Short mmCIF file of C-alpha atoms in Angstrom, two decimals:
data_model
loop_
_atom_site.label_atom_id
_atom_site.label_comp_id
_atom_site.label_asym_id
_atom_site.label_seq_id
_atom_site.Cartn_x
_atom_site.Cartn_y
_atom_site.Cartn_z
CA MET K 1 13.13 0.56 13.69
CA THR K 2 14.91 3.53 15.20
CA GLU K 3 17.82 3.12 12.85
CA ILE K 4 15.45 3.48 9.89
CA LEU K 5 13.07 6.12 11.14
CA GLY K 6 15.28 8.12 13.48
CA ALA K 7 15.51 11.88 13.32
CA ALA K 8 19.20 12.15 12.44
CA ALA K 9 19.96 14.44 9.54
CA ALA K 10 22.17 11.88 7.80
CA PRO K 11 21.04 8.38 8.88
CA ASP K 12 23.41 5.45 8.63
CA ALA K 13 22.73 2.79 6.05
CA VAL K 14 21.03 -0.35 7.31
CA VAL K 15 23.03 -3.55 6.70
CA LYS K 16 21.21 -6.73 7.63
CA ASP K 17 20.81 -10.41 6.79
CA ALA K 18 17.55 -11.62 5.27
CA THR K 19 15.85 -14.98 4.92
CA ILE K 20 13.01 -16.22 2.75
CA GLU K 21 10.66 -15.35 5.64
CA THR K 22 11.85 -11.73 5.91
CA PHE K 23 12.66 -10.98 2.26
CA GLU K 24 9.25 -9.44 1.52
CA GLN K 25 9.58 -6.95 4.38
CA ASP K 26 13.33 -6.33 4.33
CA VAL K 27 13.61 -5.94 0.55
CA VAL K 28 10.35 -5.61 -1.37
CA ALA K 29 8.45 -3.44 1.13
CA ALA K 30 11.54 -1.48 2.21
CA SER K 31 12.35 -0.69 -1.43
CA MET K 32 9.16 1.32 -1.70
CA ALA K 33 10.97 4.02 0.30
CA LYS K 34 14.50 3.80 -1.10
CA PRO K 35 16.76 1.47 -3.13
CA ILE K 36 17.76 -1.79 -1.46
CA VAL K 37 20.92 -3.61 -2.55
CA VAL K 38 20.74 -7.41 -2.12
CA ASP K 39 23.99 -9.37 -1.97
CA PHE K 40 23.60 -13.12 -2.63
CA TRP K 41 26.62 -14.94 -1.19
CA ALA K 42 27.87 -18.12 0.49
CA ASP K 43 30.56 -18.80 3.07
CA TRP K 44 32.59 -21.00 0.67
CA CYS K 45 32.65 -18.34 -2.08
CA GLY K 46 36.00 -16.52 -2.30
CA PRO K 47 34.82 -13.75 -4.68
CA CYS K 48 31.89 -13.12 -2.32
CA LYS K 49 34.31 -12.39 0.52
CA GLN K 50 36.26 -10.09 -1.79
CA LEU K 51 33.11 -8.18 -2.84
CA ALA K 52 31.42 -7.86 0.55
CA PRO K 53 33.60 -5.22 2.26
CA ALA K 54 33.77 -3.03 -0.86
CA LEU K 55 30.02 -3.23 -1.34
CA GLU K 56 29.31 -2.43 2.30
CA LYS K 57 31.74 0.49 2.19
CA ALA K 58 30.02 1.98 -0.88
CA VAL K 59 26.57 1.56 0.65
CA LYS K 60 27.60 3.23 3.91
CA ALA K 61 29.20 6.08 1.96
CA ALA K 62 25.78 6.80 0.42
CA GLY K 63 24.67 8.26 3.76
CA GLY K 64 21.49 6.26 4.29
CA LYS K 65 20.10 6.71 0.77
CA VAL K 66 20.62 3.00 0.06
CA ASP K 67 20.43 -0.03 2.36
CA LEU K 68 22.18 -3.40 2.04
CA VAL K 69 20.58 -6.79 2.61
CA LYS K 70 22.68 -9.98 2.52
CA VAL K 71 21.24 -13.39 1.62
CA ASP K 72 23.19 -16.60 2.31
CA ILE K 73 22.07 -18.87 -0.54
CA ASP K 74 23.04 -22.06 1.35
CA LYS K 75 20.56 -21.16 4.08
CA ASN K 76 17.94 -19.84 1.63
CA GLN K 77 18.08 -22.19 -1.33
CA MET K 78 14.40 -21.84 -2.18
CA LEU K 79 14.67 -18.05 -2.31
CA ALA K 80 17.77 -18.28 -4.51
CA SER K 81 15.91 -20.64 -6.82
CA GLN K 82 12.87 -18.36 -7.02
CA LEU K 83 15.11 -15.42 -7.96
CA ARG K 84 17.07 -17.58 -10.44
CA ILE K 85 20.44 -17.02 -8.80
CA GLN K 86 22.77 -19.19 -10.94
CA SER K 87 26.17 -17.99 -9.75
CA ILE K 88 27.57 -15.93 -6.90
CA PRO K 89 28.28 -13.30 -5.97
CA THR K 90 25.15 -11.86 -7.53
CA VAL K 91 23.91 -8.41 -6.54
CA TYR K 92 20.42 -7.11 -7.26
CA ALA K 93 19.06 -3.63 -6.59
CA PHE K 94 15.35 -3.32 -5.74
CA TYR K 95 13.36 -0.10 -5.93
CA GLN K 96 9.61 0.45 -5.76
CA GLY K 97 9.11 -3.26 -5.17
CA ARG K 98 11.00 -4.64 -8.17
CA PRO K 99 14.56 -5.32 -9.42
CA VAL K 100 15.99 -2.31 -11.26
CA ASP K 101 19.73 -3.07 -11.60
CA GLY K 102 22.36 -5.64 -10.71
CA PHE K 103 25.63 -7.38 -11.53
CA GLN K 104 27.50 -10.65 -11.07
CA GLY K 105 31.04 -11.23 -9.87
CA ALA K 106 33.45 -9.19 -7.75
CA LEU K 107 33.63 -5.83 -9.50
CA PRO K 108 36.40 -3.27 -8.96
CA GLU K 109 35.68 -0.72 -6.25
CA SER K 110 35.21 2.06 -8.81
CA GLU K 111 32.45 0.13 -10.58
CA ILE K 112 30.74 -0.68 -7.28
CA LYS K 113 30.80 3.01 -6.39
CA ALA K 114 29.27 3.90 -9.77
CA PHE K 115 26.58 1.26 -9.23
CA ILE K 116 25.62 2.74 -5.86
CA GLU K 117 25.67 6.27 -7.28
CA ARG K 118 23.15 5.20 -9.94
CA LEU K 119 20.89 3.94 -7.20
CA THR K 120 21.15 7.09 -5.08
CA ALA K 121 20.19 9.13 -8.15
CA LEU K 122 17.25 6.79 -8.72
CA GLY K 123 16.09 7.19 -5.14
CA GLY K 124 16.46 10.98 -5.22
CA GLU K 125 17.72 13.20 -2.44
CA ALA K 126 15.29 12.06 0.25
CA GLY K 127 17.94 10.31 2.35
CA GLU K 128 19.37 13.47 3.95
CA GLN K 129 16.73 16.13 3.47
CA SER K 130 13.40 14.59 4.42
CA ASP K 131 11.84 12.75 7.30
CA PRO K 132 12.23 9.03 6.49
CA SER K 133 8.79 8.32 7.94
CA GLU K 134 7.32 10.53 5.21
CA ASP K 135 9.06 8.37 2.62
CA TYR K 136 7.54 5.25 4.15
CA LEU K 137 4.08 6.81 4.29
CA ASN K 138 4.27 8.02 0.69
CA ALA K 139 5.52 4.63 -0.43
CA GLY K 140 2.75 2.90 1.54
CA GLU K 141 0.09 5.02 -0.10
CA ALA K 142 1.59 4.38 -3.53
CA ALA K 143 1.69 0.63 -2.89
CA PHE K 144 -1.92 0.66 -1.73
CA GLU K 145 -3.03 2.51 -4.87
CA GLU K 146 -1.17 -0.05 -6.99
CA GLY K 147 -3.01 -2.87 -5.22
CA ASP K 148 -0.06 -4.18 -3.20
CA VAL K 149 -1.91 -4.09 0.11
CA ALA K 150 0.52 -6.39 1.91
CA ALA K 151 3.50 -4.14 1.13
CA ALA K 152 1.48 -1.05 2.07
CA ALA K 153 0.51 -2.60 5.41
CA GLN K 154 4.15 -3.36 6.20
CA LEU K 155 5.21 0.20 5.42
CA PHE K 156 2.41 1.79 7.45
CA GLY K 157 3.06 -0.68 10.25
CA GLN K 158 6.74 0.22 10.44
CA VAL K 159 5.88 3.91 10.85
CA ALA K 160 3.18 3.17 13.43
CA GLN K 161 5.59 0.97 15.37
CA ALA K 162 8.12 3.82 15.52
CA ASP K 163 5.53 6.53 16.16
CA ALA K 164 2.31 5.21 17.70
CA ALA K 165 0.65 8.64 17.41
CA ASN K 166 1.17 8.99 13.65
CA THR K 167 -2.42 9.34 12.46
CA ARG K 168 -1.53 8.99 8.78
CA ALA K 169 0.08 5.62 9.48
CA ILE K 170 -2.91 4.54 11.60
CA ALA K 171 -5.35 5.51 8.86
CA GLY K 172 -3.30 3.74 6.20
CA LEU K 173 -2.99 0.59 8.27
CA ALA K 174 -6.73 0.57 9.00
CA ARG K 175 -7.48 0.91 5.29
CA CYS K 176 -5.17 -2.03 4.58
CA HIS K 177 -6.94 -4.22 7.13
CA LEU K 178 -10.26 -3.29 5.54
CA ALA K 179 -8.97 -4.06 2.03
CA LEU K 180 -7.84 -7.47 3.30
CA GLY K 181 -11.33 -8.13 4.64
CA ASP K 182 -10.52 -7.81 8.34
CA ILE K 183 -13.21 -5.35 9.42
CA GLU K 184 -12.72 -5.88 13.15
CA GLN K 185 -8.97 -5.23 12.94
CA ALA K 186 -9.66 -2.10 10.90
CA LYS K 187 -11.95 -0.85 13.67
CA LEU K 188 -9.41 -1.65 16.38
CA THR K 189 -6.69 0.15 14.44
CA LEU K 190 -8.81 3.29 14.09
CA GLU K 191 -9.27 3.34 17.86
CA LEU K 192 -5.51 3.91 18.24
CA ALA K 193 -5.93 7.46 16.96
CA PRO K 194 -6.74 10.27 19.44
CA PRO K 195 -10.34 11.58 19.54
CA GLU K 196 -9.47 14.80 17.72
CA ALA K 197 -8.19 12.78 14.74
CA GLN K 198 -11.43 10.86 14.35
CA LYS K 199 -13.02 13.84 12.58
CA GLU K 200 -10.26 14.14 10.01
CA PRO K 201 -11.34 13.36 6.42
CA ALA K 202 -9.21 10.20 6.20
CA PHE K 203 -10.83 8.72 9.30
CA VAL K 204 -14.34 9.75 8.25
CA SER K 205 -13.69 8.05 4.90
CA ILE K 206 -12.47 4.80 6.47
CA LYS K 207 -15.37 4.67 8.92
CA ALA K 208 -17.80 5.11 6.05
CA SER K 209 -16.02 2.37 4.11
CA ILE K 210 -16.34 0.07 7.13
CA ALA K 211 -20.05 0.83 7.36
CA LEU K 212 -20.48 -0.04 3.68
CA ALA K 213 -18.51 -3.26 4.13
CA GLU K 214 -20.68 -4.29 7.07
CA ASP K 215 -23.90 -3.47 5.23
CA ASN K 216 -22.77 -5.24 2.05
CA PRO K 217 -20.89 -8.41 3.04
CA GLY K 218 -20.56 -9.78 -0.49
CA GLY K 219 -21.26 -13.15 -2.04
CA ALA K 220 -24.16 -11.95 -4.19
CA ASP K 221 -24.44 -12.94 -7.86
CA ILE K 222 -24.00 -9.58 -9.61
CA ALA K 223 -24.88 -10.97 -13.06
CA ALA K 224 -28.17 -12.41 -11.81
CA LEU K 225 -29.05 -9.25 -9.88
CA LYS K 226 -28.22 -7.10 -12.91
CA ALA K 227 -30.43 -9.23 -15.16
CA LYS K 228 -33.26 -8.98 -12.65
CA ALA K 229 -32.93 -5.19 -12.36
CA GLU K 230 -32.77 -4.74 -16.13
CA ALA K 231 -35.85 -6.89 -16.60
CA SER K 232 -37.78 -4.80 -14.06
CA PRO K 233 -36.32 -1.26 -13.92
CA ASP K 234 -39.01 -0.17 -11.46
CA ASP K 235 -38.16 -2.95 -9.01
CA LEU K 236 -36.37 -0.71 -6.52
CA ASP K 237 -35.58 -3.57 -4.16
CA ALA K 238 -33.69 -5.29 -6.97
CA ARG K 239 -31.79 -2.15 -7.93
CA PHE K 240 -30.89 -1.40 -4.31
CA GLU K 241 -29.68 -4.99 -3.85
CA LEU K 242 -27.63 -4.69 -7.04
CA ALA K 243 -26.05 -1.48 -5.72
CA GLY K 244 -25.06 -3.33 -2.54
CA ALA K 245 -23.52 -6.14 -4.58
CA TYR K 246 -21.48 -3.63 -6.56
CA LEU K 247 -20.30 -2.00 -3.33
CA SER K 248 -19.20 -5.32 -1.87
CA ALA K 249 -17.15 -5.91 -5.03
CA GLY K 250 -15.55 -2.46 -4.80
CA SER K 251 -17.31 -1.22 -7.95
CA MET K 252 -18.27 2.19 -6.66
CA GLU K 253 -19.43 3.91 -9.85
CA PRO K 254 -21.96 1.25 -10.94
CA ALA K 255 -23.23 1.22 -7.35
CA ILE K 256 -23.66 5.00 -7.44
CA ASP K 257 -25.57 4.76 -10.72
CA GLU K 258 -28.01 2.22 -9.27
CA LEU K 259 -28.55 4.29 -6.11
CA LEU K 260 -29.21 7.40 -8.20
CA ALA K 261 -31.67 5.43 -10.31
CA VAL K 262 -33.60 4.42 -7.17
CA ILE K 263 -33.63 8.01 -5.91
CA ALA K 264 -34.79 9.31 -9.29
CA ARG K 265 -37.79 6.96 -9.21
CA ASP K 266 -38.67 7.46 -5.54
CA ARG K 267 -36.42 9.59 -3.34
CA ASP K 268 -38.25 8.51 -0.17
CA TRP K 269 -38.34 4.78 -0.96
CA ASN K 270 -37.69 2.58 2.06
CA ASP K 271 -37.17 5.53 4.42
CA ALA K 272 -34.75 7.17 1.92
CA ALA K 273 -32.44 4.14 2.11
CA ALA K 274 -30.83 4.81 -1.28
CA ARG K 275 -30.08 8.44 -0.44
CA LYS K 276 -28.62 7.50 2.96
CA LYS K 277 -26.39 4.85 1.43
CA LEU K 278 -25.29 7.24 -1.30
CA LEU K 279 -24.23 9.79 1.32
CA THR K 280 -22.18 7.09 3.02
CA VAL K 281 -20.55 6.34 -0.33
CA PHE K 282 -19.68 10.04 -0.66
CA GLU K 283 -18.00 9.95 2.76
CA ALA K 284 -16.08 6.81 1.82
CA LEU K 285 -14.82 8.30 -1.43
CA GLY K 286 -14.00 11.74 -0.03
CA VAL K 287 -15.13 15.11 -1.30
CA ALA K 288 -12.49 15.38 -4.04
CA HIS K 289 -13.12 12.01 -5.71
CA PRO K 290 -14.32 12.51 -9.31
CA ALA K 291 -17.10 9.93 -8.93
CA ALA K 292 -18.38 11.68 -5.81
CA ILE K 293 -18.29 15.08 -7.50
CA ARG K 294 -20.24 13.75 -10.49
CA ALA K 295 -22.78 11.97 -8.33
CA ARG K 296 -23.37 14.99 -6.10
CA ARG K 297 -24.25 17.04 -9.16
CA GLN K 298 -26.63 14.33 -10.36
CA LEU K 299 -28.19 14.00 -6.91
CA SER K 300 -28.77 17.76 -6.71
CA SER K 301 -30.37 17.68 -10.16
CA ILE K 302 -32.72 14.90 -9.08
CA LEU K 303 -33.67 16.44 -5.73
CA PHE K 304 -34.23 19.96 -7.01
CA SER K 305 -35.76 19.27 -10.40
#
């Protein structure tokens, strides 16, 4: 970890071997931060031995902006099959979780250099000028937003492993555990942050999301609850239950609409349960979320009309 997240101004490139077990972390997740070159080779392959030193030289000359991962296809036949490697040497470049470039055969050194230069341009200038941990955190947040929770968790975890006090990594990792349904692990992860961080918006949001997850464990039949609520719009129990079902499914806006409907009919119903849950939803979303902004306006209109 220190060789990836160290504080040196111009970090060395990482060169490592990968297997089918580590490919997701070493290539897919790592490529969220910068381009990863993958060299598929075998010990019996003469052109592979010709390519390897030139490729490693070009990667190292990139000054940490690109890393190199080597995969022995004889030891990882299933992985080679999954990636449709038909001849070697084959070189793929991964960035942002997917293949973006590649070539087959032992290219001249000038072409290898041009290949690496394309990748450094793709990855930008982050390698020398920024804190690599920031790249990992940004990539983790992007992966989470795209729904790749596993990749996000690996990225946040790598930062947290290198810097146990990094509250952004802790918050991101906790959110990943919650998204994967592991509420207890999300709670334990939050406890790693110092007390002063617990009041930060990110931590308030995650705690509220945990509370919603615990109150709305899921498994309800949304279609049946929706039909019941539509058949009896004044059945506040049914509408509140429907809101909970939406929340358990991650459908925040329909849940907000049902909670507002309950409040509009009886703001004090069930000891103001709908209003209390709506406030928890606001905390989970954060003050800047468009759905929260809209709902706050609607709530104010209801309460002060």
